[in-house]
Backbone atoms as SQL, in Angstrom:
CREATE TABLE atoms (id INTEGER PRIMARY KEY, chain TEXT, resi INTEGER, resn TEXT, atom TEXT, x REAL, y REAL, z REAL);
INSERT INTO atoms VALUES
  (1, 'A', 1, 'UNK', 'N', 0.835, -1.192, 0.000),
  (2, 'A', 1, 'UNK', 'CA', 0.000, 0.000, 0.000),
  (3, 'A', 1, 'UNK', 'C', 0.872, 1.244, 0.000),
  (4, 'A', 2, 'UNK', 'N', 0.274, 2.359, -0.381),
  (5, 'A', 2, 'UNK', 'CA', 0.925, 3.658, -0.392),
  (6, 'A', 2, 'UNK', 'C', 0.125, 4.589, 0.502),
  (7, 'A', 3, 'UNK', 'N', 0.795, 5.480, 1.219),
  (8, 'A', 3, 'UNK', 'CA', 0.085, 6.467, 2.011),
  (9, 'A', 3, 'UNK', 'C', -0.482, 7.542, 1.095),
  (10, 'A', 4, 'UNK', 'N', -1.543, 8.233, 1.530),
  (11, 'A', 4, 'UNK', 'CA', -2.178, 9.235, 0.659),
  (12, 'A', 4, 'UNK', 'C', -1.211, 10.282, 0.105),
  (13, 'A', 5, 'UNK', 'N', -0.160, 10.632, 0.844),
  (14, 'A', 5, 'UNK', 'CA', 0.812, 11.623, 0.366),
  (15, 'A', 5, 'UNK', 'C', 1.661, 11.101, -0.778),
  (16, 'A', 6, 'UNK', 'N', 1.747, 9.778, -0.925),
  (17, 'A', 6, 'UNK', 'CA', 2.617, 9.162, -1.922),
  (18, 'A', 6, 'UNK', 'C', 4.077, 9.144, -1.498),
  (19, 'A', 7, 'UNK', 'N', 4.387, 9.656, -0.318),
  (20, 'A', 7, 'UNK', 'CA', 5.765, 9.731, 0.163),
  (21, 'A', 7, 'UNK', 'C', 6.239, 8.435, 0.802),
  (22, 'A', 8, 'UNK', 'N', 5.332, 7.600, 1.262),
  (23, 'A', 8, 'UNK', 'CA', 5.688, 6.340, 1.923),
  (24, 'A', 8, 'UNK', 'C', 4.943, 5.204, 1.240),
  (25, 'A', 9, 'UNK', 'N', 5.683, 4.140, 0.934),
  (26, 'A', 9, 'UNK', 'CA', 5.100, 2.933, 0.370),
  (27, 'A', 9, 'UNK', 'C', 5.482, 1.744, 1.221),
  (28, 'A', 10, 'UNK', 'N', 4.561, 0.821, 1.412),
  (29, 'A', 10, 'UNK', 'CA', 4.807, -0.347, 2.265),
  (30, 'A', 10, 'UNK', 'C', 4.430, -1.630, 1.536),
  (31, 'A', 11, 'UNK', 'N', 5.119, -2.684, 1.900),
  (32, 'A', 11, 'UNK', 'CA', 4.838, -4.015, 1.380),
  (33, 'A', 11, 'UNK', 'C', 4.711, -4.952, 2.573),
  (34, 'A', 12, 'UNK', 'N', 3.632, -5.701, 2.621),
  (35, 'A', 12, 'UNK', 'CA', 3.450, -6.739, 3.631),
  (36, 'A', 12, 'UNK', 'C', 3.650, -8.054, 2.896),
  (37, 'A', 13, 'UNK', 'N', 4.830, -8.651, 3.075),
  (38, 'A', 13, 'UNK', 'CA', 5.220, -9.830, 2.316),
  (39, 'A', 13, 'UNK', 'C', 4.638, -11.103, 2.915),
  (40, 'A', 14, 'UNK', 'N', 4.420, -12.088, 2.063),
  (41, 'A', 14, 'UNK', 'CA', 3.862, -13.362, 2.511),
  (42, 'A', 14, 'UNK', 'C', 4.827, -14.145, 3.389),
  (43, 'A', 15, 'UNK', 'N', 6.137, -13.795, 3.339),
  (44, 'A', 15, 'UNK', 'CA', 7.114, -14.496, 4.194),
  (45, 'A', 15, 'UNK', 'C', 7.163, -13.913, 5.600),
  (46, 'A', 16, 'UNK', 'N', 6.231, -13.031, 5.926),
  (47, 'A', 16, 'UNK', 'CA', 6.144, -12.507, 7.281),
  (48, 'A', 16, 'UNK', 'C', 7.037, -11.321, 7.546),
  (49, 'A', 17, 'UNK', 'N', 7.194, -10.437, 6.585),
  (50, 'A', 17, 'UNK', 'CA', 7.997, -9.231, 6.756),
  (51, 'A', 17, 'UNK', 'C', 7.184, -8.039, 6.269),
  (52, 'A', 18, 'UNK', 'N', 7.281, -6.940, 7.001),
  (53, 'A', 18, 'UNK', 'CA', 6.672, -5.684, 6.582),
  (54, 'A', 18, 'UNK', 'C', 7.801, -4.705, 6.303),
  (55, 'A', 19, 'UNK', 'N', 7.709, -4.008, 5.198),
  (56, 'A', 19, 'UNK', 'CA', 8.728, -3.029, 4.836),
  (57, 'A', 19, 'UNK', 'C', 8.052, -1.758, 4.347),
  (58, 'A', 20, 'UNK', 'N', 8.516, -0.622, 4.865),
  (59, 'A', 20, 'UNK', 'CA', 8.033, 0.674, 4.400),
  (60, 'A', 20, 'UNK', 'C', 9.232, 1.523, 4.011),
  (61, 'A', 21, 'UNK', 'N', 9.173, 2.126, 2.844),
  (62, 'A', 21, 'UNK', 'CA', 10.224, 3.017, 2.350),
  (63, 'A', 21, 'UNK', 'C', 9.664, 4.423, 2.217),
  (64, 'A', 22, 'UNK', 'N', 10.548, 5.404, 2.350),
  (65, 'A', 22, 'UNK', 'CA', 10.144, 6.803, 2.291),
  (66, 'A', 22, 'UNK', 'C', 10.940, 7.523, 1.207),
  (67, 'A', 23, 'UNK', 'N', 10.256, 8.373, 0.462),
  (68, 'A', 23, 'UNK', 'CA', 10.880, 9.084, -0.652),
  (69, 'A', 23, 'UNK', 'C', 11.619, 10.326, -0.161),
  (70, 'A', 24, 'UNK', 'N', 10.964, 11.180, 0.634),
  (71, 'A', 24, 'UNK', 'CA', 11.573, 12.414, 1.143),
  (72, 'A', 24, 'UNK', 'C', 11.421, 12.445, 2.648),
  (73, 'A', 25, 'UNK', 'N', 12.500, 12.840, 3.347),
  (74, 'A', 25, 'UNK', 'CA', 12.484, 12.873, 4.807),
  (75, 'A', 25, 'UNK', 'C', 13.378, 13.992, 5.309),
  (76, 'A', 26, 'UNK', 'N', 13.091, 14.437, 6.528),
  (77, 'A', 26, 'UNK', 'CA', 13.875, 15.486, 7.180),
  (78, 'A', 26, 'UNK', 'C', 14.913, 14.910, 8.137),
  (79, 'A', 27, 'UNK', 'N', 14.963, 13.606, 8.321),
  (80, 'A', 27, 'UNK', 'CA', 15.866, 12.949, 9.250),
  (81, 'A', 27, 'UNK', 'C', 16.888, 12.111, 8.478),
  (82, 'A', 28, 'UNK', 'N', 17.957, 11.764, 9.166),
  (83, 'A', 28, 'UNK', 'CA', 19.004, 10.932, 8.561),
  (84, 'A', 28, 'UNK', 'C', 19.033, 9.577, 9.265),
  (85, 'A', 29, 'UNK', 'N', 19.254, 8.514, 8.514),
  (86, 'A', 29, 'UNK', 'CA', 19.375, 7.186, 9.138),
  (87, 'A', 29, 'UNK', 'C', 20.709, 7.082, 9.879),
  (88, 'A', 30, 'UNK', 'N', 20.857, 6.058, 10.704),
  (89, 'A', 30, 'UNK', 'CA', 22.153, 5.846, 11.366),
  (90, 'A', 30, 'UNK', 'C', 23.225, 5.481, 10.338),
  (91, 'A', 31, 'UNK', 'N', 24.454, 5.358, 10.795),
  (92, 'A', 31, 'UNK', 'CA', 25.574, 4.996, 9.930),
  (93, 'A', 31, 'UNK', 'C', 25.353, 3.625, 9.297),
  (94, 'A', 32, 'UNK', 'N', 25.910, 3.452, 8.117),
  (95, 'A', 32, 'UNK', 'CA', 25.826, 2.177, 7.398),
  (96, 'A', 32, 'UNK', 'C', 26.448, 1.067, 8.240),
  (97, 'A', 33, 'UNK', 'N', 25.702, 0.000, 8.536),
  (98, 'A', 33, 'UNK', 'CA', 26.285, -1.103, 9.305),
  (99, 'A', 33, 'UNK', 'C', 27.271, -1.909, 8.462),
  (100, 'A', 34, 'UNK', 'N', 28.173, -2.588, 9.105),
  (101, 'A', 34, 'UNK', 'CA', 29.203, -3.338, 8.391),
  (102, 'A', 34, 'UNK', 'C', 28.633, -4.497, 7.579),
  (103, 'A', 35, 'UNK', 'N', 27.463, -5.013, 7.950),
  (104, 'A', 35, 'UNK', 'CA', 26.891, -6.143, 7.214),
  (105, 'A', 35, 'UNK', 'C', 26.038, -5.710, 6.021),
  (106, 'A', 36, 'UNK', 'N', 26.008, -4.411, 5.717),
  (107, 'A', 36, 'UNK', 'CA', 25.269, -3.912, 4.554),
  (108, 'A', 36, 'UNK', 'C', 26.260, -3.638, 3.432),
  (109, 'A', 37, 'UNK', 'N', 26.006, -4.216, 2.275),
  (110, 'A', 37, 'UNK', 'CA', 26.850, -4.005, 1.113),
  (111, 'A', 37, 'UNK', 'C', 26.902, -2.503, 0.811),
  (112, 'A', 38, 'UNK', 'N', 28.086, -1.910, 0.716),
  (113, 'A', 38, 'UNK', 'CA', 28.176, -0.462, 0.487),
  (114, 'A', 38, 'UNK', 'C', 27.605, -0.012, -0.864),
  (115, 'A', 39, 'UNK', 'N', 27.334, -0.946, -1.757),
  (116, 'A', 39, 'UNK', 'CA', 26.723, -0.616, -3.041),
  (117, 'A', 39, 'UNK', 'C', 25.195, -0.605, -2.974),
  (118, 'A', 40, 'UNK', 'N', 24.635, -0.992, -1.827),
  (119, 'A', 40, 'UNK', 'CA', 23.187, -1.006, -1.633),
  (120, 'A', 40, 'UNK', 'C', 22.742, 0.322, -1.030),
  (121, 'A', 41, 'UNK', 'N', 21.469, 0.620, -1.185),
  (122, 'A', 41, 'UNK', 'CA', 20.891, 1.754, -0.468),
  (123, 'A', 41, 'UNK', 'C', 20.663, 1.335, 0.971),
  (124, 'A', 42, 'UNK', 'N', 20.910, 2.248, 1.894),
  (125, 'A', 42, 'UNK', 'CA', 20.665, 1.974, 3.303),
  (126, 'A', 42, 'UNK', 'C', 19.884, 3.133, 3.889),
  (127, 'A', 43, 'UNK', 'N', 18.872, 2.800, 4.672),
  (128, 'A', 43, 'UNK', 'CA', 18.140, 3.819, 5.393),
  (129, 'A', 43, 'UNK', 'C', 16.983, 4.444, 4.653),
  (130, 'A', 44, 'UNK', 'N', 16.639, 3.936, 3.479),
  (131, 'A', 44, 'UNK', 'CA', 15.509, 4.490, 2.749),
  (132, 'A', 44, 'UNK', 'C', 14.188, 4.054, 3.358),
  (133, 'A', 45, 'UNK', 'N', 14.250, 3.118, 4.300),
  (134, 'A', 45, 'UNK', 'CA', 13.032, 2.645, 4.933),
  (135, 'A', 45, 'UNK', 'C', 13.333, 1.742, 6.100),
  (136, 'A', 46, 'UNK', 'N', 12.258, 1.198, 6.654),
  (137, 'A', 46, 'UNK', 'CA', 12.353, 0.312, 7.807),
  (138, 'A', 46, 'UNK', 'C', 11.676, -1.005, 7.491),
  (139, 'A', 47, 'UNK', 'N', 12.193, -2.060, 8.087),
  (140, 'A', 47, 'UNK', 'CA', 11.667, -3.396, 7.871),
  (141, 'A', 47, 'UNK', 'C', 11.357, -4.013, 9.230),
  (142, 'A', 48, 'UNK', 'N', 10.297, -4.781, 9.303),
  (143, 'A', 48, 'UNK', 'CA', 9.848, -5.366, 10.556),
  (144, 'A', 48, 'UNK', 'C', 9.658, -6.861, 10.389),
  (145, 'A', 49, 'UNK', 'N', 10.394, -7.617, 11.192),
  (146, 'A', 49, 'UNK', 'CA', 10.188, -9.053, 11.338),
  (147, 'A', 49, 'UNK', 'C', 9.816, -9.246, 12.794),
  (148, 'A', 50, 'UNK', 'N', 10.655, -9.958, 13.571),
  (149, 'A', 50, 'UNK', 'CA', 10.445, -10.047, 15.016),
  (150, 'A', 50, 'UNK', 'C', 10.730, -8.688, 15.657),
  (151, 'A', 51, 'UNK', 'N', 11.718, -7.953, 15.098),
  (152, 'A', 51, 'UNK', 'CA', 12.053, -6.596, 15.533),
  (153, 'A', 51, 'UNK', 'C', 12.151, -5.707, 14.299),
  (154, 'A', 52, 'UNK', 'N', 12.344, -4.419, 14.518),
  (155, 'A', 52, 'UNK', 'CA', 12.437, -3.473, 13.404),
  (156, 'A', 52, 'UNK', 'C', 13.879, -3.011, 13.224),
  (157, 'A', 53, 'UNK', 'N', 14.233, -2.714, 11.976),
  (158, 'A', 53, 'UNK', 'CA', 15.570, -2.212, 11.667),
  (159, 'A', 53, 'UNK', 'C', 15.500, -1.478, 10.330),
  (160, 'A', 54, 'UNK', 'N', 16.591, -0.768, 9.998),
  (161, 'A', 54, 'UNK', 'CA', 16.641, -0.077, 8.714),
  (162, 'A', 54, 'UNK', 'C', 16.881, -1.061, 7.580),
  (163, 'A', 55, 'UNK', 'N', 16.404, -0.701, 6.403),
  (164, 'A', 55, 'UNK', 'CA', 16.521, -1.525, 5.207),
  (165, 'A', 55, 'UNK', 'C', 17.884, -1.319, 4.545),
  (166, 'A', 56, 'UNK', 'N', 18.492, -2.409, 4.133),
  (167, 'A', 56, 'UNK', 'CA', 19.692, -2.416, 3.306),
  (168, 'A', 56, 'UNK', 'C', 19.324, -3.235, 2.079),
  (169, 'A', 57, 'UNK', 'N', 19.063, -2.567, 0.945),
  (170, 'A', 57, 'UNK', 'CA', 18.522, -3.285, -0.212),
  (171, 'A', 57, 'UNK', 'C', 18.792, -2.532, -1.507),
  (172, 'A', 58, 'UNK', 'N', 18.521, -3.209, -2.602),
  (173, 'A', 58, 'UNK', 'CA', 18.661, -2.601, -3.927),
  (174, 'A', 58, 'UNK', 'C', 17.310, -2.321, -4.572),
  (175, 'A', 59, 'UNK', 'N', 16.219, -2.696, -3.899),
  (176, 'A', 59, 'UNK', 'CA', 14.887, -2.465, -4.452),
  (177, 'A', 59, 'UNK', 'C', 14.142, -1.457, -3.580),
  (178, 'A', 60, 'UNK', 'N', 12.857, -1.291, -3.809),
  (179, 'A', 60, 'UNK', 'CA', 12.078, -0.320, -3.046),
  (180, 'A', 60, 'UNK', 'C', 10.646, -0.803, -2.845),
  (181, 'A', 61, 'UNK', 'N', 10.020, -0.300, -1.778),
  (182, 'A', 61, 'UNK', 'CA', 8.598, -0.562, -1.524),
  (183, 'A', 61, 'UNK', 'C', 7.737, 0.562, -2.092),
  (184, 'A', 62, 'UNK', 'N', 8.366, 1.542, -2.719),
  (185, 'A', 62, 'UNK', 'CA', 7.639, 2.651, -3.353),
  (186, 'A', 62, 'UNK', 'C', 7.258, 2.224, -4.767),
  (187, 'A', 63, 'UNK', 'N', 6.238, 1.379, -4.848),
  (188, 'A', 63, 'UNK', 'CA', 5.901, 0.739, -6.119),
  (189, 'A', 63, 'UNK', 'C', 4.556, 1.169, -6.682),
  (190, 'A', 64, 'UNK', 'N', 3.955, 2.204, -6.123),
  (191, 'A', 64, 'UNK', 'CA', 2.679, 2.676, -6.649),
  (192, 'A', 64, 'UNK', 'C', 1.514, 1.771, -6.326),
  (193, 'A', 65, 'UNK', 'N', 1.544, 1.143, -5.163),
  (194, 'A', 65, 'UNK', 'CA', 0.464, 0.252, -4.739),
  (195, 'A', 65, 'UNK', 'C', -0.780, 1.080, -4.374),
  (196, 'A', 66, 'UNK', 'N', -1.925, 0.430, -4.191),
  (197, 'A', 66, 'UNK', 'CA', -3.146, 1.142, -3.811),
  (198, 'A', 66, 'UNK', 'C', -2.957, 1.957, -2.522),
  (199, 'A', 67, 'UNK', 'N', -3.707, 3.054, -2.421),
  (200, 'A', 67, 'UNK', 'CA', -3.613, 3.959, -1.269),
  (201, 'A', 67, 'UNK', 'C', -4.363, 3.371, -0.076),
  (202, 'A', 68, 'UNK', 'N', -3.704, 3.422, 1.097),
  (203, 'A', 68, 'UNK', 'CA', -4.353, 3.069, 2.359),
  (204, 'A', 68, 'UNK', 'C', -4.764, 4.389, 3.007),
  (205, 'A', 69, 'UNK', 'N', -6.068, 4.688, 3.039),
  (206, 'A', 69, 'UNK', 'CA', -6.515, 5.985, 3.547),
  (207, 'A', 69, 'UNK', 'C', -6.062, 6.242, 4.985),
  (208, 'A', 70, 'UNK', 'N', -5.855, 7.499, 5.306),
  (209, 'A', 70, 'UNK', 'CA', -5.465, 7.894, 6.651),
  (210, 'A', 70, 'UNK', 'C', -6.503, 7.386, 7.653),
  (211, 'A', 71, 'UNK', 'N', -6.021, 6.799, 8.742),
  (212, 'A', 71, 'UNK', 'CA', -6.894, 6.230, 9.757),
  (213, 'A', 71, 'UNK', 'C', -7.230, 4.772, 9.521),
  (214, 'A', 72, 'UNK', 'N', -6.829, 4.220, 8.376),
  (215, 'A', 72, 'UNK', 'CA', -7.117, 2.827, 8.039),
  (216, 'A', 72, 'UNK', 'C', -5.974, 1.918, 8.465),
  (217, 'A', 73, 'UNK', 'N', -6.307, 0.649, 8.657),
  (218, 'A', 73, 'UNK', 'CA', -5.351, -0.359, 9.099),
  (219, 'A', 73, 'UNK', 'C', -5.307, -1.494, 8.102),
  (220, 'A', 74, 'UNK', 'N', -4.100, -1.996, 7.856),
  (221, 'A', 74, 'UNK', 'CA', -3.890, -3.185, 7.015),
  (222, 'A', 74, 'UNK', 'C', -3.245, -4.237, 7.909),
  (223, 'A', 75, 'UNK', 'N', -3.704, -5.494, 7.787),
  (224, 'A', 75, 'UNK', 'CA', -3.147, -6.549, 8.630),
  (225, 'A', 75, 'UNK', 'C', -2.876, -7.797, 7.807),
  (226, 'A', 76, 'UNK', 'N', -1.731, -8.417, 8.097),
  (227, 'A', 76, 'UNK', 'CA', -1.391, -9.713, 7.505),
  (228, 'A', 76, 'UNK', 'C', -0.690, -10.515, 8.580),
  (229, 'A', 77, 'UNK', 'N', -1.295, -11.642, 8.966),
  (230, 'A', 77, 'UNK', 'CA', -0.723, -12.457, 10.035),
  (231, 'A', 77, 'UNK', 'C', -0.578, -11.626, 11.294),
  (232, 'A', 78, 'UNK', 'N', 0.598, -11.673, 11.933),
  (233, 'A', 78, 'UNK', 'CA', 0.775, -10.917, 13.174),
  (234, 'A', 78, 'UNK', 'C', 1.159, -9.453, 12.964),
  (235, 'A', 79, 'UNK', 'N', 1.194, -8.998, 11.717),
  (236, 'A', 79, 'UNK', 'CA', 1.635, -7.642, 11.423),
  (237, 'A', 79, 'UNK', 'C', 0.456, -6.725, 11.131),
  (238, 'A', 80, 'UNK', 'N', 0.536, -5.524, 11.691),
  (239, 'A', 80, 'UNK', 'CA', -0.511, -4.543, 11.485),
  (240, 'A', 80, 'UNK', 'C', 0.124, -3.189, 11.213),
  (241, 'A', 81, 'UNK', 'N', -0.346, -2.505, 10.178),
  (242, 'A', 81, 'UNK', 'CA', 0.116, -1.163, 9.860),
  (243, 'A', 81, 'UNK', 'C', -1.079, -0.231, 9.823),
  (244, 'A', 82, 'UNK', 'N', -0.882, 0.952, 10.382),
  (245, 'A', 82, 'UNK', 'CA', -1.932, 1.967, 10.396),
  (246, 'A', 82, 'UNK', 'C', -1.441, 3.219, 9.689),
  (247, 'A', 83, 'UNK', 'N', -2.232, 3.677, 8.730),
  (248, 'A', 83, 'UNK', 'CA', -1.951, 4.911, 8.002),
  (249, 'A', 83, 'UNK', 'C', -2.470, 6.074, 8.833),
  (250, 'A', 84, 'UNK', 'N', -1.629, 7.081, 9.023),
  (251, 'A', 84, 'UNK', 'CA', -2.032, 8.275, 9.762),
  (252, 'A', 84, 'UNK', 'C', -1.662, 9.490, 8.931),
  (253, 'A', 85, 'UNK', 'N', -2.131, 10.646, 9.335),
  (254, 'A', 85, 'UNK', 'CA', -1.822, 11.875, 8.610),
  (255, 'A', 85, 'UNK', 'C', -0.309, 12.057, 8.541),
  (256, 'A', 86, 'UNK', 'N', 0.252, 11.854, 7.348),
  (257, 'A', 86, 'UNK', 'CA', 1.676, 12.084, 7.141),
  (258, 'A', 86, 'UNK', 'C', 2.592, 10.931, 7.476),
  (259, 'A', 87, 'UNK', 'N', 2.094, 9.823, 8.026),
  (260, 'A', 87, 'UNK', 'CA', 3.008, 8.755, 8.413),
  (261, 'A', 87, 'UNK', 'C', 2.328, 7.410, 8.553),
  (262, 'A', 88, 'UNK', 'N', 3.124, 6.443, 9.002),
  (263, 'A', 88, 'UNK', 'CA', 2.634, 5.078, 9.164),
  (264, 'A', 88, 'UNK', 'C', 3.236, 4.489, 10.439),
  (265, 'A', 89, 'UNK', 'N', 2.494, 3.604, 11.083),
  (266, 'A', 89, 'UNK', 'CA', 3.024, 2.845, 12.213),
  (267, 'A', 89, 'UNK', 'C', 2.736, 1.380, 11.959),
  (268, 'A', 90, 'UNK', 'N', 3.784, 0.546, 12.058),
  (269, 'A', 90, 'UNK', 'CA', 3.639, -0.893, 11.850),
  (270, 'A', 90, 'UNK', 'C', 4.085, -1.614, 13.108),
  (271, 'A', 91, 'UNK', 'N', 3.378, -2.681, 13.446),
  (272, 'A', 91, 'UNK', 'CA', 3.582, -3.386, 14.707),
  (273, 'A', 91, 'UNK', 'C', 3.522, -4.889, 14.483),
  (274, 'A', 92, 'UNK', 'N', 4.432, -5.615, 15.126),
  (275, 'A', 92, 'UNK', 'CA', 4.348, -7.073, 15.191),
  (276, 'A', 92, 'UNK', 'C', 3.526, -7.367, 16.441),
  (277, 'A', 93, 'UNK', 'N', 2.306, -7.824, 16.274),
  (278, 'A', 93, 'UNK', 'CA', 1.405, -8.040, 17.398),
  (279, 'A', 93, 'UNK', 'C', 1.889, -9.147, 18.323),
  (280, 'A', 94, 'UNK', 'N', 2.727, -10.064, 17.832),
  (281, 'A', 94, 'UNK', 'CA', 3.266, -11.139, 18.668),
  (282, 'A', 94, 'UNK', 'C', 4.383, -10.657, 19.584),
  (283, 'A', 95, 'UNK', 'N', 5.243, -9.777, 19.069),
  (284, 'A', 95, 'UNK', 'CA', 6.412, -9.348, 19.849),
  (285, 'A', 95, 'UNK', 'C', 6.238, -7.970, 20.481),
  (286, 'A', 96, 'UNK', 'N', 5.320, -7.166, 19.951),
  (287, 'A', 96, 'UNK', 'CA', 5.152, -5.801, 20.432),
  (288, 'A', 96, 'UNK', 'C', 6.145, -4.826, 19.832),
  (289, 'A', 97, 'UNK', 'N', 7.052, -5.316, 18.988),
  (290, 'A', 97, 'UNK', 'CA', 8.037, -4.453, 18.337),
  (291, 'A', 97, 'UNK', 'C', 7.441, -3.841, 17.077),
  (292, 'A', 98, 'UNK', 'N', 8.006, -2.706, 16.693),
  (293, 'A', 98, 'UNK', 'CA', 7.522, -2.067, 15.484),
  (294, 'A', 98, 'UNK', 'C', 8.269, -0.794, 15.174),
  (295, 'A', 99, 'UNK', 'N', 7.670, 0.014, 14.301),
  (296, 'A', 99, 'UNK', 'CA', 8.256, 1.293, 13.930),
  (297, 'A', 99, 'UNK', 'C', 7.157, 2.258, 13.517),
  (298, 'A', 100, 'UNK', 'N', 7.484, 3.535, 13.596),
  (299, 'A', 100, 'UNK', 'CA', 6.657, 4.570, 13.004),
  (300, 'A', 100, 'UNK', 'C', 7.576, 5.416, 12.139),
  (301, 'A', 101, 'UNK', 'N', 7.022, 5.985, 11.088),
  (302, 'A', 101, 'UNK', 'CA', 7.816, 6.745, 10.133),
  (303, 'A', 101, 'UNK', 'C', 6.958, 7.842, 9.519),
  (304, 'A', 102, 'UNK', 'N', 7.547, 9.024, 9.424),
  (305, 'A', 102, 'UNK', 'CA', 6.939, 10.143, 8.714),
  (306, 'A', 102, 'UNK', 'C', 8.085, 10.963, 8.122),
  (307, 'A', 103, 'UNK', 'N', 7.771, 11.979, 7.364),
  (308, 'A', 103, 'UNK', 'CA', 8.822, 12.827, 6.800),
  (309, 'A', 103, 'UNK', 'C', 9.588, 13.537, 7.909),
  (310, 'A', 104, 'UNK', 'N', 8.943, 13.817, 9.019),
  (311, 'A', 104, 'UNK', 'CA', 9.561, 14.563, 10.116),
  (312, 'A', 104, 'UNK', 'C', 10.427, 13.699, 11.025),
  (313, 'A', 105, 'UNK', 'N', 10.071, 12.418, 11.219),
  (314, 'A', 105, 'UNK', 'CA', 10.800, 11.595, 12.188),
  (315, 'A', 105, 'UNK', 'C', 10.516, 10.108, 11.980),
  (316, 'A', 106, 'UNK', 'N', 11.328, 9.295, 12.656),
  (317, 'A', 106, 'UNK', 'CA', 11.080, 7.853, 12.723),
  (318, 'A', 106, 'UNK', 'C', 11.281, 7.409, 14.161),
  (319, 'A', 107, 'UNK', 'N', 10.701, 6.260, 14.486),
  (320, 'A', 107, 'UNK', 'CA', 10.879, 5.685, 15.813),
  (321, 'A', 107, 'UNK', 'C', 10.853, 4.164, 15.667),
  (322, 'A', 108, 'UNK', 'N', 11.806, 3.508, 16.286),
  (323, 'A', 108, 'UNK', 'CA', 11.844, 2.041, 16.348),
  (324, 'A', 108, 'UNK', 'C', 11.573, 1.647, 17.793),
  (325, 'A', 109, 'UNK', 'N', 10.656, 0.727, 17.984),
  (326, 'A', 109, 'UNK', 'CA', 10.327, 0.307, 19.363),
  (327, 'A', 109, 'UNK', 'C', 10.197, -1.205, 19.445);
């Protein structure tokens, strides 16, 4: 799904992973970790399995998927994402871990 602003796109994969990428942001991701290939993009989004972390990948979740209206929730298995004005929050209902992301800030919990 895509947020109404078109700035954030998310994919809820059948293998039990949620990933959201952001096009424009006012914040910077942490330093590139040593296990991320330096030729890959890092920090363009967040990924959630049992816990949340930054994405290190060559692809994107900004794929022009259908819009998830603000205030709406999408759920697949133990994962739930809620679209809000300007951002998204995704949660692993089994572990309680997740992330929120907007152009202004991100939070991993």
